[in-house]
XYZ file of C-alpha atoms in Angstrom:
116
model
C 14.901 -42.470 11.513
C 17.818 -40.314 12.601
C 21.009 -41.059 10.705
C 24.409 -39.455 11.111
C 27.201 -40.390 8.729
C 30.717 -39.113 9.343
C 33.517 -38.919 6.819
C 36.833 -37.205 6.293
C 39.060 -38.965 8.770
C 42.473 -40.339 7.939
C 46.165 -40.300 8.681
C 47.829 -36.908 8.899
C 51.203 -35.664 10.100
C 51.483 -33.445 13.161
C 50.687 -29.874 12.211
C 48.417 -30.971 9.396
C 44.721 -30.398 8.820
C 41.594 -32.425 8.220
C 37.953 -31.543 7.731
C 35.357 -33.932 9.064
C 31.861 -34.012 7.637
C 28.666 -35.328 9.189
C 25.675 -35.815 6.918
C 22.435 -35.866 8.905
C 18.983 -37.109 7.973
C 15.703 -38.145 9.540
C 15.060 -35.039 11.611
C 14.641 -31.267 11.091
C 18.354 -30.541 11.129
C 18.211 -26.751 11.339
C 16.301 -26.925 14.631
C 18.897 -28.924 16.540
C 22.243 -28.228 18.063
C 24.987 -30.500 16.781
C 28.149 -31.739 18.423
C 31.372 -33.571 17.743
C 32.820 -36.012 20.267
C 35.959 -38.109 20.183
C 37.144 -41.261 21.880
C 40.570 -42.836 22.072
C 41.552 -46.178 23.637
C 42.983 -44.389 26.652
C 40.191 -41.851 27.251
C 36.458 -41.790 27.721
C 34.351 -40.195 25.021
C 34.954 -36.467 25.136
C 32.891 -33.539 23.889
C 35.042 -31.654 21.383
C 32.781 -28.977 19.926
C 29.153 -27.996 19.817
C 27.084 -25.560 17.807
C 23.591 -24.398 18.675
C 20.726 -24.213 16.251
C 19.315 -20.916 17.473
C 22.153 -18.468 17.055
C 24.987 -20.669 15.841
C 27.026 -20.088 18.954
C 29.873 -22.514 19.490
C 31.748 -24.070 22.356
C 34.975 -26.061 22.408
C 36.903 -28.154 24.828
C 39.992 -26.272 25.973
C 42.477 -28.547 24.237
C 41.170 -27.682 20.758
C 40.357 -23.989 21.141
C 42.004 -21.956 18.419
C 42.695 -25.056 16.319
C 39.286 -26.607 15.593
C 36.209 -24.946 14.100
C 32.718 -26.373 14.018
C 30.312 -25.138 11.362
C 27.059 -26.187 9.740
C 25.233 -25.883 6.451
C 21.518 -26.160 7.149
C 20.713 -26.306 3.426
C 22.801 -29.484 3.170
C 21.920 -30.941 6.594
C 25.631 -31.138 7.268
C 27.928 -30.246 10.124
C 31.680 -29.903 9.768
C 34.712 -29.974 11.997
C 37.746 -28.197 10.584
C 40.833 -29.376 12.437
C 44.096 -27.485 12.055
C 47.493 -27.784 13.730
C 46.735 -31.364 14.575
C 48.659 -33.037 17.371
C 49.264 -36.715 18.117
C 46.966 -36.403 21.127
C 44.092 -35.570 18.752
C 44.220 -39.168 17.548
C 40.792 -40.689 18.176
C 37.576 -41.835 16.608
C 35.428 -38.762 16.034
C 31.647 -38.994 16.342
C 28.832 -36.729 15.288
C 26.036 -36.367 17.850
C 22.552 -34.990 18.183
C 20.064 -35.273 21.009
C 16.430 -35.374 20.010
C 13.472 -35.934 22.307
C 15.817 -36.998 25.064
C 17.541 -39.612 22.926
C 21.212 -39.347 21.953
C 22.075 -40.343 18.417
C 25.578 -41.117 17.164
C 27.213 -41.773 13.852
C 29.495 -44.711 13.228
C 32.586 -42.574 13.769
C 35.583 -41.692 11.636
C 39.166 -42.450 12.631
C 41.666 -39.609 12.858
C 45.299 -40.583 13.321
C 47.973 -37.941 13.793
C 51.420 -39.437 13.402
C 54.693 -38.891 11.624
């Protein structure tokens, strides 16, 4: 079955960096677009970044453009989210996501806290 396992979250000071990792299994990873979402107690789940399978094109929510980078390693069935210049408002649980055959799959999430 589809499994998504996130890691790499933690506590970081404003201006710092983190790299999130999502290890995927149970489906032909290279054939699917992958996304990162985030959710905080005061906001609904928000799409942060997405990367297609076909040409590797990317898309970002406006608030993270220029600071976050999504990438993938198809040989390792892994998708990454490099987060730089982190701000307190980036604090959230970050989730890896894939949609396959009309079904949305999510990882368990990884907590990112940006605070001094």
